[in-house]
CSV table of C-alpha atoms in Angstrom, one decimal:
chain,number,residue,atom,x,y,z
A,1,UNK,CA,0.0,0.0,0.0
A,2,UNK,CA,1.0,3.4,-0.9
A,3,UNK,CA,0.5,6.3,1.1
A,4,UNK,CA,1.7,10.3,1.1
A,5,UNK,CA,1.0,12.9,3.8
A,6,UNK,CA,0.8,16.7,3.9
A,7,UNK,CA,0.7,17.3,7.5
A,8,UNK,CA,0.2,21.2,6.4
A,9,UNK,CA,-3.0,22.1,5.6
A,10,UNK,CA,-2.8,26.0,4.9
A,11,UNK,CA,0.3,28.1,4.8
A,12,UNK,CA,0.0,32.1,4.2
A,13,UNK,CA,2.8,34.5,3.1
A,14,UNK,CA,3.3,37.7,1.9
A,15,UNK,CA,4.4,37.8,-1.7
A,16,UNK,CA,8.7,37.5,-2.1
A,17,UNK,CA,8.4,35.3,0.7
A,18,UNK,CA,9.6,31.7,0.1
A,19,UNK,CA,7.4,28.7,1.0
A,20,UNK,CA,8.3,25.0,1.9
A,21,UNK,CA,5.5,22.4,1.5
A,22,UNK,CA,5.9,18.8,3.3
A,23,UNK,CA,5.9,15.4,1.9
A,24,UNK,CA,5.9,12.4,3.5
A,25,UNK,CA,5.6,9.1,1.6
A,26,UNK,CA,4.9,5.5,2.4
A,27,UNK,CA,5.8,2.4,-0.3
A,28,UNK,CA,6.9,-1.0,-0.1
A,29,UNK,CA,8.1,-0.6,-3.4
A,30,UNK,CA,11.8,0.4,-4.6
A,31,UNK,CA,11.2,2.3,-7.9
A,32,UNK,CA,8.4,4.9,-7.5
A,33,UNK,CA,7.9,8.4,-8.9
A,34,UNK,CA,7.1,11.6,-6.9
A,35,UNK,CA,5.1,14.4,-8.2
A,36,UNK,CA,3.8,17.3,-7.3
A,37,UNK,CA,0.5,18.6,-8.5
A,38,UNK,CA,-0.6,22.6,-9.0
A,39,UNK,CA,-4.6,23.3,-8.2
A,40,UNK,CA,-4.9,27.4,-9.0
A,41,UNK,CA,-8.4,28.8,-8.1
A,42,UNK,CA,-10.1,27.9,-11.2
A,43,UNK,CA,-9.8,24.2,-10.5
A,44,UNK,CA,-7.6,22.6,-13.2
A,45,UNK,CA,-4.6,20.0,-11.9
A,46,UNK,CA,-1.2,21.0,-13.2
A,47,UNK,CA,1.7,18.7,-13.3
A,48,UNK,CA,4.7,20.6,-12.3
A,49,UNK,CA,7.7,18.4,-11.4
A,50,UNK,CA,8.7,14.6,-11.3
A,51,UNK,CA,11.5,13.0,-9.3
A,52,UNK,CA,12.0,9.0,-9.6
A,53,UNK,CA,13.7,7.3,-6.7
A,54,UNK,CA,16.8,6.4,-8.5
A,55,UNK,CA,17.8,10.2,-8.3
A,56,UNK,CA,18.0,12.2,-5.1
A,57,UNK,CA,19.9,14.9,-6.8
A,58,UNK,CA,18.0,17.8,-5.6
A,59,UNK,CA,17.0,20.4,-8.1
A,60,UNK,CA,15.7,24.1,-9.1
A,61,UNK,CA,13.6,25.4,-12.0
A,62,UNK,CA,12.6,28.6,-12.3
A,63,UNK,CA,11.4,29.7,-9.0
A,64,UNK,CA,10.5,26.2,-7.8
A,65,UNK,CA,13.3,23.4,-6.6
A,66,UNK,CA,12.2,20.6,-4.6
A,67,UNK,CA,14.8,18.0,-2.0
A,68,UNK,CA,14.1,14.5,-1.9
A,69,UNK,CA,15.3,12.4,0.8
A,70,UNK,CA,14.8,8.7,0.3
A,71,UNK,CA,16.1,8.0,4.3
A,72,UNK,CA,13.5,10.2,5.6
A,73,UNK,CA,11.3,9.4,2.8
A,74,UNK,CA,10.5,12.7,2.4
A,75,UNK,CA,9.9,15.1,-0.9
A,76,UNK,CA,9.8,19.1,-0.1
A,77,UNK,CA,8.8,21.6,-2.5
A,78,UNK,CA,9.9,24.9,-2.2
A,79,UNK,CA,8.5,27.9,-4.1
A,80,UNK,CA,11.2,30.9,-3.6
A,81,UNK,CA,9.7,34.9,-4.1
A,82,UNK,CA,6.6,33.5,-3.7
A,83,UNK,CA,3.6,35.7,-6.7
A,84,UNK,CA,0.2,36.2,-5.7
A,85,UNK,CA,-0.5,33.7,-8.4
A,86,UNK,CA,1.3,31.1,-6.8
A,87,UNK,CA,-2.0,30.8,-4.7
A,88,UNK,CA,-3.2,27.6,-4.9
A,89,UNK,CA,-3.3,24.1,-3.7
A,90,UNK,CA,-0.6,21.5,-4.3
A,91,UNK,CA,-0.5,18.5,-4.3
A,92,UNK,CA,1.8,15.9,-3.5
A,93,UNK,CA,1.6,12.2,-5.3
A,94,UNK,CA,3.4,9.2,-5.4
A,95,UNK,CA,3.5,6.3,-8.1
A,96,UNK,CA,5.1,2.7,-8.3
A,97,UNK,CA,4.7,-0.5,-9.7
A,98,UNK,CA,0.8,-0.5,-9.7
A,99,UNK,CA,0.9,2.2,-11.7
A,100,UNK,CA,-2.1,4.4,-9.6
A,101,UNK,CA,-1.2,7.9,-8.4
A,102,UNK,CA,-1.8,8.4,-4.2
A,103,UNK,CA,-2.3,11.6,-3.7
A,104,UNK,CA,-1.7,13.4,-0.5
A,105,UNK,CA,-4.8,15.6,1.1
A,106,UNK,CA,-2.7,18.7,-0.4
A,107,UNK,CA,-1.5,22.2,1.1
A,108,UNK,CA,-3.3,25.4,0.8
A,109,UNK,CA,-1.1,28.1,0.1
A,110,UNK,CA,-2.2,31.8,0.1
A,111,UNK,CA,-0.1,34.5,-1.2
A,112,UNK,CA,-1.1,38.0,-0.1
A,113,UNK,CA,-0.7,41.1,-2.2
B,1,UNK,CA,-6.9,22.9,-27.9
B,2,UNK,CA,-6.6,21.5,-24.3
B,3,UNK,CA,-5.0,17.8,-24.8
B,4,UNK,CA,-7.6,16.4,-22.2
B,5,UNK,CA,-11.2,17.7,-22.7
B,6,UNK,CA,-13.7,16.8,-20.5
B,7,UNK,CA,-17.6,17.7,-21.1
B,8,UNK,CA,-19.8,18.8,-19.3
B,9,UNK,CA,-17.9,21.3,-17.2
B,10,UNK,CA,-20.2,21.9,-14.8
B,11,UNK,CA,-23.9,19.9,-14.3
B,12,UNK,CA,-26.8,20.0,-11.5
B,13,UNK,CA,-28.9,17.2,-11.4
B,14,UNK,CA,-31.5,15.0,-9.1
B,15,UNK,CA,-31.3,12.4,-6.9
B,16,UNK,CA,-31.9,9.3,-8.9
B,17,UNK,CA,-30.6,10.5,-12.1
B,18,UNK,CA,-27.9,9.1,-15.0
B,19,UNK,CA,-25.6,11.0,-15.6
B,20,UNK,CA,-22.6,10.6,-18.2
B,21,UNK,CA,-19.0,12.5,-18.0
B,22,UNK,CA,-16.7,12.3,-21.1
B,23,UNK,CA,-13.8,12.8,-21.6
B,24,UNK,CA,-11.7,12.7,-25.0
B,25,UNK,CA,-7.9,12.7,-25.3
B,26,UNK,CA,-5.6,14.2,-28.7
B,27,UNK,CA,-2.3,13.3,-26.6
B,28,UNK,CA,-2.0,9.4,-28.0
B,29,UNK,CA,-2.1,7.9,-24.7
B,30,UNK,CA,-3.3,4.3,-24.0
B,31,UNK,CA,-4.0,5.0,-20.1
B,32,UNK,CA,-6.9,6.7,-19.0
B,33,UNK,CA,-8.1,7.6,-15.7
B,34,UNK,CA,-11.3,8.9,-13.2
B,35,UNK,CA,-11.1,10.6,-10.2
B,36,UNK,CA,-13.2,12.2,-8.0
B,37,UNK,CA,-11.7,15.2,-5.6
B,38,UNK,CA,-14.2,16.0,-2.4
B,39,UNK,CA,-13.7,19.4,-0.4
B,40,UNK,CA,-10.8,19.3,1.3
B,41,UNK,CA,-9.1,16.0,-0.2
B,42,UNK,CA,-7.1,14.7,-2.4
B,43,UNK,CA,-7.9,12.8,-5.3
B,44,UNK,CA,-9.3,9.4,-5.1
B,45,UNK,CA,-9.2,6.8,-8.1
B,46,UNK,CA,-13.1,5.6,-8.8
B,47,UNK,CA,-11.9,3.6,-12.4
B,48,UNK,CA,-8.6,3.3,-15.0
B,49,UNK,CA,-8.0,1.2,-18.0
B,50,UNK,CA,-5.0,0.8,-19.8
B,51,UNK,CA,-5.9,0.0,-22.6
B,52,UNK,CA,-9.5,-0.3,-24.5
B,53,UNK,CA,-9.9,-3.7,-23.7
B,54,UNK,CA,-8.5,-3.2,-20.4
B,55,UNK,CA,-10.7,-1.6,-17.4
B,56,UNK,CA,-9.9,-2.0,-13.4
B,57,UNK,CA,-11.8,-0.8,-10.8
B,58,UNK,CA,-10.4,1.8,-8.3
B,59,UNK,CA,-10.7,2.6,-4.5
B,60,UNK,CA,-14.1,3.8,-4.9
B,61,UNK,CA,-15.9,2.7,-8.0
B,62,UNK,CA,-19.3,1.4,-6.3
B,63,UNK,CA,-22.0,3.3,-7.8
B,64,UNK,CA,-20.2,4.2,-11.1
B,65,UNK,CA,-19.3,2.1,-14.5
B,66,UNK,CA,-17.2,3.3,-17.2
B,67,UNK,CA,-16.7,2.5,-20.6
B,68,UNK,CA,-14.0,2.9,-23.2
B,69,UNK,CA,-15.7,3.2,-26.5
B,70,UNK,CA,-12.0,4.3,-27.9
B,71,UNK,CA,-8.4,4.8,-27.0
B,72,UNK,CA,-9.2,8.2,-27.0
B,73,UNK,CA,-12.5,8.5,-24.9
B,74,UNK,CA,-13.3,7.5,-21.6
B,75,UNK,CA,-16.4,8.1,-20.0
B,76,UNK,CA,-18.0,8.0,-16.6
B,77,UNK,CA,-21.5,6.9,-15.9
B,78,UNK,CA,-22.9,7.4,-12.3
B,79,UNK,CA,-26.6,4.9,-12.8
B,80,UNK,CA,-28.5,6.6,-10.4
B,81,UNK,CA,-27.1,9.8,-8.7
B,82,UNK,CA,-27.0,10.2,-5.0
B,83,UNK,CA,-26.0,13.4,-3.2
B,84,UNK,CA,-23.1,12.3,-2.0
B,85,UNK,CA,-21.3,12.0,-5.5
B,86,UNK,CA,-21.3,15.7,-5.5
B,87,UNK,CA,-17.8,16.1,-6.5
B,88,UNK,CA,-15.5,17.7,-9.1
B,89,UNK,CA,-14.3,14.6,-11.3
B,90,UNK,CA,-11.2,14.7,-12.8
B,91,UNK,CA,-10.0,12.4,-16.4
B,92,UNK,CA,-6.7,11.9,-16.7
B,93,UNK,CA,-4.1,9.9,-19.0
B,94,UNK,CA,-0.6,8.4,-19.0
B,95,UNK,CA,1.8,6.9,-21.4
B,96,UNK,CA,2.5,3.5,-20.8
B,97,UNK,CA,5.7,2.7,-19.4
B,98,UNK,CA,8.0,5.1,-17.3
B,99,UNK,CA,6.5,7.6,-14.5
B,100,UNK,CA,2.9,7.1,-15.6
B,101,UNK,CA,3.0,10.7,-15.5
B,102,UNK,CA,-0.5,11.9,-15.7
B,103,UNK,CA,-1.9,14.8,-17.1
B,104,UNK,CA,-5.0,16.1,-16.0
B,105,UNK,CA,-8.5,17.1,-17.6
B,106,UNK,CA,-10.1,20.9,-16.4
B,107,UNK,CA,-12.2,18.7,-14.7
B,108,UNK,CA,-16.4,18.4,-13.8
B,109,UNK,CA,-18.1,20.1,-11.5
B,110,UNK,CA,-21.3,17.9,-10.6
B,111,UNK,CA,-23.9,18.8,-7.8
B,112,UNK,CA,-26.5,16.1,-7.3
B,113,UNK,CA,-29.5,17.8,-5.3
């Protein structure tokens, strides 16, 4: 069984501050994906970044870098100068051999002007 | 064009009810997916199917069927409505192989009164 936590429900900044959102994973299996997921206002889901579990190298794009830690299974996202459109909920999920996405309850994040 | 279309975007309907969600696919892949999201929770898998011949329940499929009249089109019956599949339902798809990286339809806001 797979499982992934967000233990933060809502986190609030003020814009060109940086936020950190918490992942926690559970799986039995040793090749798995990590993803985390973008849900702006208007509802879609966005894919935004994909880590496998082969590579712990830790990385940036853009404003966005994320640090995986397979020893504390863990898989942080952080967005750095946080926008006012950077208010959304994301999502963390996880993937393995059964191929079905787990998704975590996801964090609110509220960027004020 | 969005890659993932799903139709209709938004529907209110009665207790007792069929109703039908479609969604249709230009991005060639053979894995198709339904979920439903519920205030305040992460997504949860109601049907997939990888290929047309191919479909598997998920972690909640009781009181829906699905049917894949095409590798490109996936749809989403509920028989009889009840209130409690109020939800926004979201199609996704994958390529096979890999991360199973899914990409996400805008998804369905249905209200059963």
């Amino acid at each position: 069984a797979q499982k992934v936590t967000q233990a933060q429900t809502e986190i609030s900044v003020v814009e060109k501050e940086d936020v950190t959102l918490d992942c926690v994973y559970e799986t039995r299996d040793t090749t798995y994906y990590l993803f985390w997921y973008k849900q702006p206002p208007s509802g879609e889901l966005v894919f935004l970044i994909r880590r496998n579990s082969f590579d712990e190298q830790n990385e940036i794009s853009g404003r966005y870098s994320w640090n995986f830690q397979k020893s504390t299974s863990s898989f942080n996202f952080t967005i750095t100068a946080s926008q006012v459109v950077d208010s959304a909920v994301y999502f963390c999920a996880l993937t393995a051999r059964d191929y079905k996405l787990s998704f975590g309850a996801g964090t609110t994040v509220t960027v004020r002007a | 064009d969005a890659d993932v279309t799903q139709t209709p975007r938004n529907r209110i309907t009665k207790t007792g009810k069929r109703i039908m969600l479609e969604c249709s696919q230009t991005k060639g892949h053979d894995r198709m997916y339904w979920y439903r999201q519920d205030p305040g929770l992460g997504l949860q898998l109601i049907y997939y199917s990888f290929d047309v011949k191919d479909i598997n329940k998920g972690e909640i499929s009781d009181g829906y069927s699905v049917s894949r009249q095409a590798q490109a089109k996936f749809s989403l019956s509920l028989e009889s409505a009840i209130p409690n599949q109020t939800a926004l339902y979201f199609c996704a798809t994958s390529v096979a192989g890999g991360s199973n990286t899914q990409y996400f339809g805008p998804g369905t806001r249905l209200t059963v009164l």
